[in-house]
Amino acid sequence: MLKQIISYFLLYFLLPNSPSIPDNDNYAVIFDAGSTGSRVHVFSFDKNLDLLPVGQDYEFLLAIKPGLSSYANDPNAAAQSLEPLLKKAEAVVPKELHAVTPLRLGATAGLRQLPGNASEAILDAVRDFFKHESSLNYRAEWVSVLQGTDEGVYEWVAINYLLGSLGKNYSSTVGVVDLGGGSVQLAYAISDESAANAPEVSDGVESYVTDRVVMGTKYHLYSHSYLNYGLRAARAQNLNLSRGNGNPCVTNGYQGTYQYNGVVYKVSSPASGTSMRRCRALTRKTLRIEAPCSHRNCSFNGVWNGGGGDGFNNLYVTSFFYDTAVESGIIEANAASAKVRPIAYRDAAKRACQATIDNIRSTFPLIDGRDAPFLCMDLVYQFTLLVDGFGIDPLQEIRVLKQVDYKGSLVEAAWPLGCAVELLSSLK
Ligand SMILES: *[C@@H]1O[C@H](CO)[C@@H](O)[C@H](O)[C@H]1NC(C)=O
Ligand SMILES: *[C@@H]1O[C@H](CO)[C@@H](O)[C@H](O)[C@H]1NC(C)=O
Ligand SMILES: *[C@@H]1O[C@H](CO)[C@@H](O)[C@H](O)[C@H]1NC(C)=O
Ligand SMILES: *[C@@H]1O[C@H](CO)[C@@H](O)[C@H](O)[C@H]1NC(C)=O
């Protein structure tokens, strides 16, 4: 016992910087409950909301597998699985700041897809667990399934925060397209006038525009999650359209299957050969470019495009846009970000659509074997999404992004950072 007291005493007084933390530093603890695992992020900010290092990096990050959704029948076990993450995250935050440090959990794809009320039961168990086991600032509404719109908003906040454009006029901010597996998110700031002209949506549908105050400035944000238009979902839609016959987007000579959301699709290239031109036409159908548009301007599938403007002119694209650009040699493998033009995706597609399943790995040495049958399809999809979907000129410069250089360190521009910035902005 005495030994323990002495060691606590030593810890308290000898640990570098723990007693000297200024009162006006802020922390935020954000759980990202994803489909394959749970991760906790701890961020620290100074009084101006500039990031401070936590250890060696600008965040403390810890991950576990599996995700909450694999405990569908045992909500308490799901909640308990977060214990090691919570304890380690709490240990990073100075004790005297626990009570004012927000604790947020956002669940993404995996939990959204659980049948019935299984996801609500898991979230209830997590709320109960946080309430009783954590000394951080807990609120029931901070434990939730993230709507696609929120994911887009947080991603927008994260990137604009790291670029230093928050707090400025909306026309200095950048737009963000995040191409995930299941959905693609578009988010950008719009003018007062565009916000006033936003179309009404029916009950139960997320509205197109949300107003957010971040770092003291109010923004009207267009944010839309195009469900089933993520890269993996779009493959399924595209294959479903060709109904098991030869598909003009599939790599020459490939025969196999593709599974998405529990459905198995037949995958085979046509006898007449892979064709970029016919793949483009099929991809425009997949995107429903020609769907009726009841608003002034639509992107695709009848969805309002936000009206464009200064917040859209400078565009940053992430996630699969980055991965596919690396695989196909459009950008260098280790680049944190790079300038490209949409036409680069089409130029790469020309080569991918001509390759065969036997030579595609030597043509594109960085390709992941699982993507080999789909490189032509993925590149054509990304080009068509940008140009025909979002209306971007094929020659306009955009930026493909994975990380942002922030004060000499590379920081991942992911939603938990944007969430932390927004939470702390709203608490100030
Ligand atoms: C889930 O649904 C079941 C039956 O439909 C019900 O008994 C149970 O109370 C619900 N649980 C929650 C957390 O809503
Ligand atoms: C913000 O930008 C718009 C468009 O560029 C401009 O009309 C407006 O005056 C600017 N507002 C401020 C406060 O600078
Ligand atoms: C596949 O296409 C059929 C017919 O067009 C449609 O009814 C079905 O919902 C589609 N399935 C998927 C998983 O997209
Ligand atoms: C809206 O559509 C019109 C007519 O098709 C086009 O000229 C304009 O550039 C579009 N604006 C945006 C922001 O997409």
Tab-separated table of N, CA and C and ligand atoms in Angstrom, residues 168-172 191 310, ligand 2:
chain	number	residue	atom	x	y	z
A	168	LYS	N	-12.388	32.086	-41.886
A	168	LYS	CA	-12.382	33.026	-43.019
A	168	LYS	C	-13.705	32.959	-43.772
A	169	ASN	N	-13.857	33.880	-44.714
A	169	ASN	CA	-15.025	33.910	-45.588
A	169	ASN	C	-15.207	32.547	-46.266
A	170	TYR	N	-16.464	32.170	-46.487
A	170	TYR	CA	-16.714	30.851	-47.087
A	170	TYR	C	-16.006	30.703	-48.428
A	171	SER	N	-15.780	31.812	-49.119
A	171	SER	CA	-15.167	31.722	-50.440
A	171	SER	C	-13.692	31.319	-50.362
A	172	SER	N	-13.111	31.343	-49.158
A	172	SER	CA	-11.726	30.879	-48.997
A	172	SER	C	-11.647	29.417	-48.613
A	191	SER	N	-23.127	30.179	-50.480
A	191	SER	CA	-23.465	31.560	-50.121
A	191	SER	C	-24.818	31.623	-49.417
A	310	ASP	N	-18.111	29.726	-54.972
A	310	ASP	CA	-16.711	29.847	-54.552
A	310	ASP	C	-16.232	28.714	-53.644
B	2	LIG	C1	-17.248	36.849	-48.823
B	2	LIG	O1	-17.068	36.498	-50.181
B	2	LIG	C2	-18.121	36.924	-51.042
B	2	LIG	C3	-17.905	36.343	-52.388
B	2	LIG	O2	-16.559	36.363	-52.748
B	2	LIG	C4	-18.169	38.452	-51.035
B	2	LIG	O3	-19.222	38.891	-51.854
B	2	LIG	C5	-18.392	38.931	-49.605
B	2	LIG	O4	-18.338	40.331	-49.556
B	2	LIG	C6	-17.342	38.353	-48.672
B	2	LIG	N1	-17.702	38.663	-47.299
B	2	LIG	C7	-16.816	39.111	-46.421
B	2	LIG	C8	-17.351	39.341	-45.038
B	2	LIG	O5	-15.654	39.326	-46.677
